[in-house]
Amino acid sequence: MRIDAARPMAAWVAVLATPDGPLLAPCGPLFDARTKALRGNWAAVVRAAASLPGGRTVLLAAGVAGPRRFDLGTGSELPPVDDPAEVTDVAVAPLPDGRVVLAGAGPGGVHRWDAATGERLGRRPLVGPALRAVTAALRPGGVTLIACDDTALYRWDAATGDPLRPPQQTAAESLGGLALAPTGREMLVGGDWDGAVHRWDPHTGQELGDPIPVPSPARLAGCFAGRLDRPCALLLAADARYDTAVAVDLERGERIPIPAGARAVFALDGETLAVLVHPGGQLTVEPLYG
């Protein structure tokens, strides 16, 4: 399946989970992963999707002037969030009471808003240092927000903003992305720009094996379920022309084969698919394991 998208080599492709199935977001345009139909086309680069009560889906993008929200059903941008702040990464945290927290990490720390209304949650950011990435992990009775700066991890309760553990210094030198393994044991994955993939227990912070070496610089594009449902990570390593895909098996701690043009890997209808970028600029969606 071919997808015509503007500037496909500018960044990796986000795969957004929605009640109607996955969406592919390459640098502004938004495509249905099953039908390749265009679902939206915004200047902002969408990086997360919040499924709200009643079947409504709100798409989220980071920004210098604060996070931006888009209604998938109407195609319109929603009003700005209250008391906006610059954020460079966004994540969603669905709470047990039905609310969905929009978390944004940036130079002032982690900020929280209600994803549906844009109302700010809490008076201040959760921590002062500049933070580079944020994700959310379920735990019994709640949701944990996990963020990172270059070398440390921070954890808070998504609903209250209360810290759950002291800041955790890690062996990383330049963390640039966080993701959760989609299968196997619970695992927080960190991509180190200096050429390593780190693995921790998302709640205790325990290291799960030695860092996995990868080319440097490399950024974490996401995690996926590989052969035999093994947890894997996809990274994009910079070279002279454009980023080249690198994949690692997170359980075995070793590199695994993947097409150099891969930008995302996701599951659909029982099949593992890869979004590939080609030298001519087009994107295609093809089975990863032919």
PDB file of C-alpha atoms in Angstrom:
ATOM      1  CA  MET A   1       0.000   0.000   0.000  1.00  0.00           C
ATOM      2  CA  ARG A   2       1.435   3.351  -1.044  1.00  0.00           C
ATOM      3  CA  ILE A   3       0.836   6.609   0.848  1.00  0.00           C
ATOM      4  CA  ASP A   4       1.717   9.979  -0.665  1.00  0.00           C
ATOM      5  CA  ALA A   5       2.868  12.252   2.166  1.00  0.00           C
ATOM      6  CA  ALA A   6       4.694  15.559   2.167  1.00  0.00           C
ATOM      7  CA  ARG A   7       8.225  15.631   3.599  1.00  0.00           C
ATOM      8  CA  PRO A   8       8.264  11.937   4.637  1.00  0.00           C
ATOM      9  CA  MET A   9      11.976  11.972   5.409  1.00  0.00           C
ATOM     10  CA  ALA A  10      11.758  14.903   7.831  1.00  0.00           C
ATOM     11  CA  ALA A  11      10.915  12.723  10.862  1.00  0.00           C
ATOM     12  CA  TRP A  12       9.740   9.296  11.879  1.00  0.00           C
ATOM     13  CA  VAL A  13       6.116   8.258  11.448  1.00  0.00           C
ATOM     14  CA  ALA A  14       3.931   8.135  14.552  1.00  0.00           C
ATOM     15  CA  VAL A  15       1.415   5.294  14.885  1.00  0.00           C
ATOM     16  CA  LEU A  16      -1.615   6.476  16.861  1.00  0.00           C
ATOM     17  CA  ALA A  17      -4.003   3.996  18.475  1.00  0.00           C
ATOM     18  CA  THR A  18      -7.681   5.011  18.147  1.00  0.00           C
ATOM     19  CA  PRO A  19     -10.987   3.139  18.681  1.00  0.00           C
ATOM     20  CA  ASP A  20     -11.360   2.909  14.884  1.00  0.00           C
ATOM     21  CA  GLY A  21      -7.893   1.464  14.347  1.00  0.00           C
ATOM     22  CA  PRO A  22      -4.360   2.808  13.981  1.00  0.00           C
ATOM     23  CA  LEU A  23      -3.558   6.091  12.240  1.00  0.00           C
ATOM     24  CA  LEU A  24      -0.235   6.986  10.618  1.00  0.00           C
ATOM     25  CA  ALA A  25       1.112  10.499  11.162  1.00  0.00           C
ATOM     26  CA  PRO A  26       4.097  11.466   8.967  1.00  0.00           C
ATOM     27  CA  CYS A  27       4.919  15.164   9.453  1.00  0.00           C
ATOM     28  CA  GLY A  28       1.438  16.688   9.386  1.00  0.00           C
ATOM     29  CA  PRO A  29      -0.858  14.502   7.218  1.00  0.00           C
ATOM     30  CA  LEU A  30      -2.811  11.786   9.007  1.00  0.00           C
ATOM     31  CA  PHE A  31      -3.744   8.521   7.254  1.00  0.00           C
ATOM     32  CA  ASP A  32      -5.937   5.567   8.139  1.00  0.00           C
ATOM     33  CA  ALA A  33      -3.526   2.627   8.396  1.00  0.00           C
ATOM     34  CA  ARG A  34      -6.064   0.175   6.960  1.00  0.00           C
ATOM     35  CA  THR A  35      -7.523   2.153   4.046  1.00  0.00           C
ATOM     36  CA  LYS A  36      -4.768   4.787   3.507  1.00  0.00           C
ATOM     37  CA  ALA A  37      -7.533   7.450   3.453  1.00  0.00           C
ATOM     38  CA  LEU A  38      -6.444  10.939   4.494  1.00  0.00           C
ATOM     39  CA  ARG A  39      -8.004  11.731   7.898  1.00  0.00           C
ATOM     40  CA  GLY A  40      -6.479  15.153   8.515  1.00  0.00           C
ATOM     41  CA  ASN A  41      -3.722  17.504   7.457  1.00  0.00           C
ATOM     42  CA  TRP A  42      -2.418  19.950  10.032  1.00  0.00           C
ATOM     43  CA  ALA A  43       0.818  21.910  10.136  1.00  0.00           C
ATOM     44  CA  ALA A  44       1.494  20.482  13.603  1.00  0.00           C
ATOM     45  CA  VAL A  45       3.118  17.062  13.883  1.00  0.00           C
ATOM     46  CA  VAL A  46       0.661  14.873  15.792  1.00  0.00           C
ATOM     47  CA  ARG A  47       2.347  12.531  18.256  1.00  0.00           C
ATOM     48  CA  ALA A  48      -0.405  11.130  20.526  1.00  0.00           C
ATOM     49  CA  ALA A  49      -4.133  10.330  20.548  1.00  0.00           C
ATOM     50  CA  ALA A  50      -6.525  10.536  23.489  1.00  0.00           C
ATOM     51  CA  SER A  51      -9.660   8.354  23.411  1.00  0.00           C
ATOM     52  CA  LEU A  52     -12.290  10.227  25.431  1.00  0.00           C
ATOM     53  CA  PRO A  53     -15.609   9.022  26.894  1.00  0.00           C
ATOM     54  CA  GLY A  54     -18.362   8.928  24.275  1.00  0.00           C
ATOM     55  CA  GLY A  55     -16.088   7.772  21.462  1.00  0.00           C
ATOM     56  CA  ARG A  56     -14.439  11.119  20.806  1.00  0.00           C
ATOM     57  CA  THR A  57     -10.763  11.117  19.795  1.00  0.00           C
ATOM     58  CA  VAL A  58      -8.479  14.102  20.351  1.00  0.00           C
ATOM     59  CA  LEU A  59      -5.086  14.228  18.653  1.00  0.00           C
ATOM     60  CA  LEU A  60      -2.175  15.944  20.387  1.00  0.00           C
ATOM     61  CA  ALA A  61       0.934  17.750  19.211  1.00  0.00           C
ATOM     62  CA  ALA A  62       3.799  19.439  21.059  1.00  0.00           C
ATOM     63  CA  GLY A  63       4.617  23.088  20.466  1.00  0.00           C
ATOM     64  CA  VAL A  64       6.569  26.156  21.555  1.00  0.00           C
ATOM     65  CA  ALA A  65       3.310  27.910  22.464  1.00  0.00           C
ATOM     66  CA  GLY A  66       1.964  24.879  24.305  1.00  0.00           C
ATOM     67  CA  PRO A  67       0.384  21.582  23.229  1.00  0.00           C
ATOM     68  CA  ARG A  68      -2.187  21.663  20.437  1.00  0.00           C
ATOM     69  CA  ARG A  69      -5.359  19.577  20.291  1.00  0.00           C
ATOM     70  CA  PHE A  70      -7.334  18.467  17.237  1.00  0.00           C
ATOM     71  CA  ASP A  71     -10.750  16.796  17.108  1.00  0.00           C
ATOM     72  CA  LEU A  72     -10.433  13.776  14.801  1.00  0.00           C
ATOM     73  CA  GLY A  73     -14.172  13.635  14.141  1.00  0.00           C
ATOM     74  CA  THR A  74     -14.638  17.241  13.044  1.00  0.00           C
ATOM     75  CA  GLY A  75     -11.125  17.900  11.740  1.00  0.00           C
ATOM     76  CA  SER A  76     -10.964  21.183  13.655  1.00  0.00           C
ATOM     77  CA  GLU A  77      -8.367  22.470  16.099  1.00  0.00           C
ATOM     78  CA  LEU A  78      -9.619  22.872  19.659  1.00  0.00           C
ATOM     79  CA  PRO A  79      -9.067  26.034  21.752  1.00  0.00           C
ATOM     80  CA  PRO A  80      -5.625  26.487  23.341  1.00  0.00           C
ATOM     81  CA  VAL A  81      -5.020  24.869  26.700  1.00  0.00           C
ATOM     82  CA  ASP A  82      -5.204  26.996  29.849  1.00  0.00           C
ATOM     83  CA  ASP A  83      -1.926  28.601  30.930  1.00  0.00           C
ATOM     84  CA  PRO A  84       0.088  27.120  28.039  1.00  0.00           C
ATOM     85  CA  ALA A  85       3.787  26.302  28.301  1.00  0.00           C
ATOM     86  CA  GLU A  86       6.353  25.097  25.785  1.00  0.00           C
ATOM     87  CA  VAL A  87       6.438  21.313  25.454  1.00  0.00           C
ATOM     88  CA  THR A  88       8.650  19.194  23.214  1.00  0.00           C
ATOM     89  CA  ASP A  89       6.925  15.848  23.853  1.00  0.00           C
ATOM     90  CA  VAL A  90       3.380  14.813  24.783  1.00  0.00           C
ATOM     91  CA  ALA A  91       1.739  11.724  26.271  1.00  0.00           C
ATOM     92  CA  VAL A  92      -1.734  10.692  27.389  1.00  0.00           C
ATOM     93  CA  ALA A  93      -2.636   9.122  30.723  1.00  0.00           C
ATOM     94  CA  PRO A  94      -6.195   7.656  30.967  1.00  0.00           C
ATOM     95  CA  LEU A  95      -7.276   7.751  34.627  1.00  0.00           C
ATOM     96  CA  PRO A  96      -9.534   5.209  36.389  1.00  0.00           C
ATOM     97  CA  ASP A  97     -12.274   7.871  36.793  1.00  0.00           C
ATOM     98  CA  GLY A  98     -12.579   8.345  33.011  1.00  0.00           C
ATOM     99  CA  ARG A  99     -10.581  11.553  32.682  1.00  0.00           C
ATOM    100  CA  VAL A 100      -7.579  11.658  30.366  1.00  0.00           C
ATOM    101  CA  VAL A 101      -4.482  13.638  31.335  1.00  0.00           C
ATOM    102  CA  LEU A 102      -2.471  15.379  28.640  1.00  0.00           C
ATOM    103  CA  ALA A 103       1.136  15.476  29.849  1.00  0.00           C
ATOM    104  CA  GLY A 104       3.727  17.663  28.166  1.00  0.00           C
ATOM    105  CA  ALA A 105       7.477  17.670  28.829  1.00  0.00           C
ATOM    106  CA  GLY A 106       9.607  20.699  28.038  1.00  0.00           C
ATOM    107  CA  PRO A 107      12.098  23.281  29.313  1.00  0.00           C
ATOM    108  CA  GLY A 108      10.013  24.002  32.430  1.00  0.00           C
ATOM    109  CA  GLY A 109       9.385  20.397  33.455  1.00  0.00           C
ATOM    110  CA  VAL A 110       6.222  18.328  33.025  1.00  0.00           C
ATOM    111  CA  HIS A 111       2.865  20.081  32.723  1.00  0.00           C
ATOM    112  CA  ARG A 112      -0.570  18.473  32.997  1.00  0.00           C
ATOM    113  CA  TRP A 113      -3.860  19.421  31.361  1.00  0.00           C
ATOM    114  CA  ASP A 114      -7.258  17.781  30.957  1.00  0.00           C
ATOM    115  CA  ALA A 115      -7.108  16.404  27.410  1.00  0.00           C
ATOM    116  CA  ALA A 116     -10.834  17.007  26.828  1.00  0.00           C
ATOM    117  CA  THR A 117     -11.228  20.550  28.205  1.00  0.00           C
ATOM    118  CA  GLY A 118      -7.668  21.924  28.132  1.00  0.00           C
ATOM    119  CA  GLU A 119      -7.911  22.871  31.817  1.00  0.00           C
ATOM    120  CA  ARG A 120      -4.546  22.975  33.566  1.00  0.00           C
ATOM    121  CA  LEU A 121      -4.115  20.405  36.338  1.00  0.00           C
ATOM    122  CA  GLY A 122      -1.978  21.729  39.165  1.00  0.00           C
ATOM    123  CA  ARG A 123      -0.535  25.199  39.543  1.00  0.00           C
ATOM    124  CA  ARG A 124       3.068  24.444  38.650  1.00  0.00           C
ATOM    125  CA  PRO A 125       5.061  22.023  36.512  1.00  0.00           C
ATOM    126  CA  LEU A 126       6.004  18.841  38.299  1.00  0.00           C
ATOM    127  CA  VAL A 127       9.756  19.476  38.279  1.00  0.00           C
ATOM    128  CA  GLY A 128      12.027  22.373  37.383  1.00  0.00           C
ATOM    129  CA  PRO A 129      14.781  20.876  35.155  1.00  0.00           C
ATOM    130  CA  ALA A 130      14.286  20.777  31.400  1.00  0.00           C
ATOM    131  CA  LEU A 131      12.801  17.403  30.449  1.00  0.00           C
ATOM    132  CA  ARG A 132      13.090  15.795  27.035  1.00  0.00           C
ATOM    133  CA  ALA A 133      10.459  13.040  26.889  1.00  0.00           C
ATOM    134  CA  VAL A 134       7.421  11.758  28.777  1.00  0.00           C
ATOM    135  CA  THR A 135       5.309   8.595  28.748  1.00  0.00           C
ATOM    136  CA  ALA A 136       2.643   7.004  30.958  1.00  0.00           C
ATOM    137  CA  ALA A 137       2.546   3.527  32.538  1.00  0.00           C
ATOM    138  CA  LEU A 138      -0.395   1.791  34.177  1.00  0.00           C
ATOM    139  CA  ARG A 139       0.058   0.530  37.711  1.00  0.00           C
ATOM    140  CA  PRO A 140      -2.417  -1.051  40.143  1.00  0.00           C
ATOM    141  CA  GLY A 141      -4.861   1.683  41.115  1.00  0.00           C
ATOM    142  CA  GLY A 142      -3.417   4.443  38.964  1.00  0.00           C
ATOM    143  CA  VAL A 143      -1.160   5.742  36.233  1.00  0.00           C
ATOM    144  CA  THR A 144       2.478   6.820  36.479  1.00  0.00           C
ATOM    145  CA  LEU A 145       3.949   9.647  34.444  1.00  0.00           C
ATOM    146  CA  ILE A 146       7.617   8.960  33.624  1.00  0.00           C
ATOM    147  CA  ALA A 147       9.866  11.659  32.173  1.00  0.00           C
ATOM    148  CA  CYS A 148      13.574  12.056  31.560  1.00  0.00           C
ATOM    149  CA  ASP A 149      16.285  14.637  31.207  1.00  0.00           C
ATOM    150  CA  ASP A 150      19.659  13.695  29.731  1.00  0.00           C
ATOM    151  CA  THR A 151      20.578  11.234  32.458  1.00  0.00           C
ATOM    152  CA  ALA A 152      17.754  10.830  35.002  1.00  0.00           C
ATOM    153  CA  LEU A 153      14.202   9.469  35.249  1.00  0.00           C
ATOM    154  CA  TYR A 154      11.356  11.119  37.169  1.00  0.00           C
ATOM    155  CA  ARG A 155       8.014   9.585  38.227  1.00  0.00           C
ATOM    156  CA  TRP A 156       4.733  11.107  39.426  1.00  0.00           C
ATOM    157  CA  ASP A 157       1.143  10.084  39.946  1.00  0.00           C
ATOM    158  CA  ALA A 158      -0.682  11.260  36.817  1.00  0.00           C
ATOM    159  CA  ALA A 159      -3.853  12.225  38.713  1.00  0.00           C
ATOM    160  CA  THR A 160      -2.370  14.139  41.651  1.00  0.00           C
ATOM    161  CA  GLY A 161       1.083  15.135  40.450  1.00  0.00           C
ATOM    162  CA  ASP A 162       2.619  13.693  43.609  1.00  0.00           C
ATOM    163  CA  PRO A 163       6.162  12.294  43.167  1.00  0.00           C
ATOM    164  CA  LEU A 164       6.286   8.508  43.415  1.00  0.00           C
ATOM    165  CA  ARG A 165      10.052   8.042  43.696  1.00  0.00           C
ATOM    166  CA  PRO A 166      13.119  10.276  43.993  1.00  0.00           C
ATOM    167  CA  PRO A 167      14.811  11.186  40.708  1.00  0.00           C
ATOM    168  CA  GLN A 168      16.723   8.171  39.379  1.00  0.00           C
ATOM    169  CA  GLN A 169      20.181   8.669  37.924  1.00  0.00           C
ATOM    170  CA  THR A 170      20.833   6.212  35.096  1.00  0.00           C
ATOM    171  CA  ALA A 171      23.799   5.037  33.065  1.00  0.00           C
ATOM    172  CA  ALA A 172      22.532   7.045  30.063  1.00  0.00           C
ATOM    173  CA  GLU A 173      24.420  10.114  28.848  1.00  0.00           C
ATOM    174  CA  SER A 174      21.863  11.752  26.534  1.00  0.00           C
ATOM    175  CA  LEU A 175      18.366  10.315  26.756  1.00  0.00           C
ATOM    176  CA  GLY A 176      16.132  11.542  23.952  1.00  0.00           C
ATOM    177  CA  GLY A 177      13.076   9.284  24.019  1.00  0.00           C
ATOM    178  CA  LEU A 178      11.036   6.919  26.201  1.00  0.00           C
ATOM    179  CA  ALA A 179       8.624   4.127  25.269  1.00  0.00           C
ATOM    180  CA  LEU A 180       6.992   1.099  26.870  1.00  0.00           C
ATOM    181  CA  ALA A 181       7.494  -2.394  25.484  1.00  0.00           C
ATOM    182  CA  PRO A 182       4.129  -3.615  24.112  1.00  0.00           C
ATOM    183  CA  THR A 183       4.609  -7.279  25.005  1.00  0.00           C
ATOM    184  CA  GLY A 184       6.474  -9.481  27.464  1.00  0.00           C
ATOM    185  CA  ARG A 185       7.417  -8.225  30.906  1.00  0.00           C
ATOM    186  CA  GLU A 186       6.768  -4.609  31.845  1.00  0.00           C
ATOM    187  CA  MET A 187       9.681  -2.610  30.444  1.00  0.00           C
ATOM    188  CA  LEU A 188      10.515   1.065  30.071  1.00  0.00           C
ATOM    189  CA  VAL A 189      12.831   1.670  27.110  1.00  0.00           C
ATOM    190  CA  GLY A 190      15.107   4.687  26.791  1.00  0.00           C
ATOM    191  CA  GLY A 191      16.942   5.755  23.665  1.00  0.00           C
ATOM    192  CA  ASP A 192      20.359   7.313  24.311  1.00  0.00           C
ATOM    193  CA  TRP A 193      21.590   9.633  21.549  1.00  0.00           C
ATOM    194  CA  ASP A 194      25.129   8.522  22.393  1.00  0.00           C
ATOM    195  CA  GLY A 195      24.457   5.053  21.026  1.00  0.00           C
ATOM    196  CA  ALA A 196      22.623   2.796  23.481  1.00  0.00           C
ATOM    197  CA  VAL A 197      19.196   1.416  24.348  1.00  0.00           C
ATOM    198  CA  HIS A 198      18.450   1.213  28.071  1.00  0.00           C
ATOM    199  CA  ARG A 199      15.816  -0.959  29.755  1.00  0.00           C
ATOM    200  CA  TRP A 200      14.262  -0.519  33.195  1.00  0.00           C
ATOM    201  CA  ASP A 201      11.340  -1.719  35.242  1.00  0.00           C
ATOM    202  CA  PRO A 202       8.966   1.238  34.780  1.00  0.00           C
ATOM    203  CA  HIS A 203       7.929   1.331  38.441  1.00  0.00           C
ATOM    204  CA  THR A 204      11.016   0.376  40.457  1.00  0.00           C
ATOM    205  CA  GLY A 205      13.652   1.658  38.052  1.00  0.00           C
ATOM    206  CA  GLN A 206      15.607  -1.607  38.197  1.00  0.00           C
ATOM    207  CA  GLU A 207      17.894  -2.034  35.183  1.00  0.00           C
ATOM    208  CA  LEU A 208      16.857  -4.961  33.002  1.00  0.00           C
ATOM    209  CA  GLY A 209      20.146  -5.966  31.471  1.00  0.00           C
ATOM    210  CA  ASP A 210      23.121  -4.067  30.136  1.00  0.00           C
ATOM    211  CA  PRO A 211      22.646  -1.203  27.644  1.00  0.00           C
ATOM    212  CA  ILE A 212      22.278  -2.434  24.049  1.00  0.00           C
ATOM    213  CA  PRO A 213      24.786  -0.709  21.740  1.00  0.00           C
ATOM    214  CA  VAL A 214      23.411   0.951  18.585  1.00  0.00           C
ATOM    215  CA  PRO A 215      24.891   3.438  16.095  1.00  0.00           C
ATOM    216  CA  SER A 216      25.345   6.989  17.347  1.00  0.00           C
ATOM    217  CA  PRO A 217      23.496   9.300  17.104  1.00  0.00           C
ATOM    218  CA  ALA A 218      20.257   7.345  17.143  1.00  0.00           C
ATOM    219  CA  ARG A 219      16.787   8.323  18.321  1.00  0.00           C
ATOM    220  CA  LEU A 220      14.114   6.003  19.646  1.00  0.00           C
ATOM    221  CA  ALA A 221      11.151   5.796  17.247  1.00  0.00           C
ATOM    222  CA  GLY A 222       9.065   3.325  19.259  1.00  0.00           C
ATOM    223  CA  CYS A 223       8.581  -0.281  20.332  1.00  0.00           C
ATOM    224  CA  PHE A 224       6.792  -3.164  18.644  1.00  0.00           C
ATOM    225  CA  ALA A 225       6.049  -6.863  18.980  1.00  0.00           C
ATOM    226  CA  GLY A 226       8.413  -8.840  16.757  1.00  0.00           C
ATOM    227  CA  ARG A 227       8.631 -12.513  15.846  1.00  0.00           C
ATOM    228  CA  LEU A 228       7.160 -14.863  18.455  1.00  0.00           C
ATOM    229  CA  ASP A 229       5.665 -11.747  20.107  1.00  0.00           C
ATOM    230  CA  ARG A 230       9.073 -10.681  21.383  1.00  0.00           C
ATOM    231  CA  PRO A 231       9.422  -7.027  22.490  1.00  0.00           C
ATOM    232  CA  CYS A 232      11.553  -4.986  20.078  1.00  0.00           C
ATOM    233  CA  ALA A 233      12.590  -1.359  19.669  1.00  0.00           C
ATOM    234  CA  LEU A 234      12.967   0.684  16.483  1.00  0.00           C
ATOM    235  CA  LEU A 235      15.585   3.435  16.305  1.00  0.00           C
ATOM    236  CA  LEU A 236      16.589   5.841  13.560  1.00  0.00           C
ATOM    237  CA  ALA A 237      20.337   6.331  13.184  1.00  0.00           C
ATOM    238  CA  ALA A 238      21.519   9.435  11.319  1.00  0.00           C
ATOM    239  CA  ASP A 239      23.703   8.963   8.271  1.00  0.00           C
ATOM    240  CA  ALA A 240      24.865  11.241   5.449  1.00  0.00           C
ATOM    241  CA  ARG A 241      21.527  11.197   3.559  1.00  0.00           C
ATOM    242  CA  TYR A 242      18.738  10.447   5.984  1.00  0.00           C
ATOM    243  CA  ASP A 243      17.965   8.293   8.980  1.00  0.00           C
ATOM    244  CA  THR A 244      18.528   4.546   8.714  1.00  0.00           C
ATOM    245  CA  ALA A 245      16.403   2.115  10.718  1.00  0.00           C
ATOM    246  CA  VAL A 246      17.969  -0.047  13.424  1.00  0.00           C
ATOM    247  CA  ALA A 247      16.014  -2.624  15.444  1.00  0.00           C
ATOM    248  CA  VAL A 248      16.873  -4.492  18.634  1.00  0.00           C
ATOM    249  CA  ASP A 249      15.360  -7.470  20.447  1.00  0.00           C
ATOM    250  CA  LEU A 250      14.739  -6.118  23.955  1.00  0.00           C
ATOM    251  CA  GLU A 251      14.751  -9.535  25.626  1.00  0.00           C
ATOM    252  CA  ARG A 252      17.914 -10.880  24.027  1.00  0.00           C
ATOM    253  CA  GLY A 253      19.679  -7.517  23.959  1.00  0.00           C
ATOM    254  CA  GLU A 254      20.820  -7.825  20.357  1.00  0.00           C
ATOM    255  CA  ARG A 255      20.345  -6.241  16.936  1.00  0.00           C
ATOM    256  CA  ILE A 256      17.798  -7.817  14.573  1.00  0.00           C
ATOM    257  CA  PRO A 257      17.274  -7.324  10.812  1.00  0.00           C
ATOM    258  CA  ILE A 258      14.914  -4.595   9.605  1.00  0.00           C
ATOM    259  CA  PRO A 259      14.591  -2.692   6.290  1.00  0.00           C
ATOM    260  CA  ALA A 260      16.753   0.448   6.315  1.00  0.00           C
ATOM    261  CA  GLY A 261      13.794   2.608   5.291  1.00  0.00           C
ATOM    262  CA  ALA A 262      11.495   1.557   8.138  1.00  0.00           C
ATOM    263  CA  ARG A 263       9.953   4.486  10.031  1.00  0.00           C
ATOM    264  CA  ALA A 264       7.395   2.641  12.161  1.00  0.00           C
ATOM    265  CA  VAL A 265       6.232  -0.905  12.894  1.00  0.00           C
ATOM    266  CA  PHE A 266       2.728  -1.783  14.065  1.00  0.00           C
ATOM    267  CA  ALA A 267       0.237  -4.638  14.229  1.00  0.00           C
ATOM    268  CA  LEU A 268      -2.998  -4.692  12.227  1.00  0.00           C
ATOM    269  CA  ASP A 269      -5.443  -7.579  11.821  1.00  0.00           C
ATOM    270  CA  GLY A 270      -2.916 -10.079  13.176  1.00  0.00           C
ATOM    271  CA  GLU A 271      -0.110  -8.970  10.845  1.00  0.00           C
ATOM    272  CA  THR A 272       3.072  -7.033  11.633  1.00  0.00           C
ATOM    273  CA  LEU A 273       3.457  -4.122   9.205  1.00  0.00           C
ATOM    274  CA  ALA A 274       6.251  -1.650   8.548  1.00  0.00           C
ATOM    275  CA  VAL A 275       5.962   1.899   7.248  1.00  0.00           C
ATOM    276  CA  LEU A 276       8.817   2.308   4.756  1.00  0.00           C
ATOM    277  CA  VAL A 277      10.217   5.485   3.195  1.00  0.00           C
ATOM    278  CA  HIS A 278      11.742   5.129  -0.277  1.00  0.00           C
ATOM    279  CA  PRO A 279      14.453   7.217  -1.985  1.00  0.00           C
ATOM    280  CA  GLY A 280      11.840   8.827  -4.245  1.00  0.00           C
ATOM    281  CA  GLY A 281      10.019  10.183  -1.209  1.00  0.00           C
ATOM    282  CA  GLN A 282       6.923   7.970  -1.097  1.00  0.00           C
ATOM    283  CA  LEU A 283       5.767   5.946   1.884  1.00  0.00           C
ATOM    284  CA  THR A 284       4.548   2.359   1.650  1.00  0.00           C
ATOM    285  CA  VAL A 285       3.050   0.009   4.230  1.00  0.00           C
ATOM    286  CA  GLU A 286       4.298  -3.546   3.783  1.00  0.00           C
ATOM    287  CA  PRO A 287       4.446  -6.778   5.816  1.00  0.00           C
ATOM    288  CA  LEU A 288       7.582  -6.781   7.955  1.00  0.00           C
ATOM    289  CA  TYR A 289       7.862 -10.547   7.739  1.00  0.00           C
ATOM    290  CA  GLY A 290       7.131 -11.523   4.131  1.00  0.00           C
TER     291      GLY A 290
END
